[in-house]
Amino acid sequence: FSVFEPFFENNTMKFPKIFSRKQEKAASNTAGVSSGFGSSALESTKEAVAEAVKAATSSVPNPSIAFISCTVSRDVDEVQKEFVSALPKDVPIHGITSSGSLLTSKGASAGAVGCLLLKSEEEGAFATAYDSEKGETAVLGLKEKMASPQVIFMGATPGAEEGVIASINEHFPGVPVYGGTAADDALAGEWKVMSADAVSSTGVSLVGVGSSVKFGASMLGPYTETEKKVIATKTEGRRVFEIDGKPATDFVLEWLGDDVKEAYDNGGLILPQTAQKPV
């Protein structure tokens, strides 16, 4: 799922804090950020994007940046073009496709489009960079626009994430990285990364957040660790062929049982089964 909810300032969890005089002064220098959110599952992509943008711009009429998403059940190129058309001119866009639904505060919305718009009081609070294929090019492009971001959002495609992160760590040492992987509904390579200028199944999109923006983030894993530990004894990239010296398929069958028996016998994806009970 892609998650679209305002997360700067007004919609974050609040906890009591004690500030030193130095911290109070630093906090007073942060730029105000407003946010607007909209989504739609209308059948017409043009109408769905228009409805989502209308809802979001009612709160933020002149955004500094737009985060967009849709599912691959739609023509992603059309979605991107409609967002470019519906949003104010020259608004930077950072977008990835989602699997099946968009997740909102009202629940999962199948086949939807969505946008999160952010507006900073200070110009240059956000910077974007995109390349249709090479993470290194996107990273260097961001470096030219924002030399010292406090945090970076990343959108990439399956298999490319570690390489992009490695490049970010090289050129922005110590800068935290958040983000996600573009997805489709069946691991069929239909995922896309979007910018204001392009759509690509191998794209990399980056957003730098400047130091003037008050920013906080947390990450929670939805799974509970078990006591079972094994060693991947034969691998290639992300592929695991053997676990503890035995075929990995045998281990997965033992772990997941009948849920994967058909895929074990005939081959096939086991994404739904492992989403509920990961290996």
CSV table of C-alpha atoms in Angstrom, one decimal, residues 9 14 16 27 33 38 41 45 51 56 71 73 79 94 113 116 124 130 132 134 143 171 175 199-200 227 238 256 269:
chain,number,residue,atom,x,y,z
A,9,GLU,CA,3.1,19.5,12.2
A,14,LYS,CA,2.3,15.0,20.3
A,16,PRO,CA,5.5,16.6,26.2
A,27,ALA,CA,12.6,25.8,17.0
A,33,VAL,CA,4.4,23.7,6.8
A,38,GLY,CA,-7.1,14.1,-1.5
A,41,ALA,CA,-11.7,6.0,-6.8
A,45,THR,CA,-8.9,8.8,-14.3
A,51,GLU,CA,-11.4,15.2,-7.4
A,56,ALA,CA,-6.1,18.7,-1.4
A,71,THR,CA,-2.6,1.6,-8.5
A,73,SER,CA,-5.0,-1.0,-12.5
A,79,VAL,CA,-2.5,9.5,-14.1
A,94,HIS,CA,7.3,12.7,-6.3
A,113,VAL,CA,-5.5,7.9,-7.0
A,116,LEU,CA,-0.5,14.8,-0.5
A,124,GLY,CA,13.6,26.1,-1.1
A,130,TYR,CA,14.5,12.2,-10.8
A,132,SER,CA,14.4,7.3,-15.4
A,134,LYS,CA,20.1,5.6,-12.7
A,143,LYS,CA,23.0,17.3,-4.4
A,171,HIS,CA,27.0,11.7,-1.2
A,175,VAL,CA,21.4,11.8,6.3
A,199,VAL,CA,7.1,8.0,-15.7
A,200,SER,CA,9.4,5.0,-15.7
A,227,GLU,CA,13.0,-17.6,18.0
A,238,ARG,CA,18.2,-11.3,-3.4
A,256,LEU,CA,4.1,-22.1,5.5
A,269,LEU,CA,4.5,-16.4,-6.5
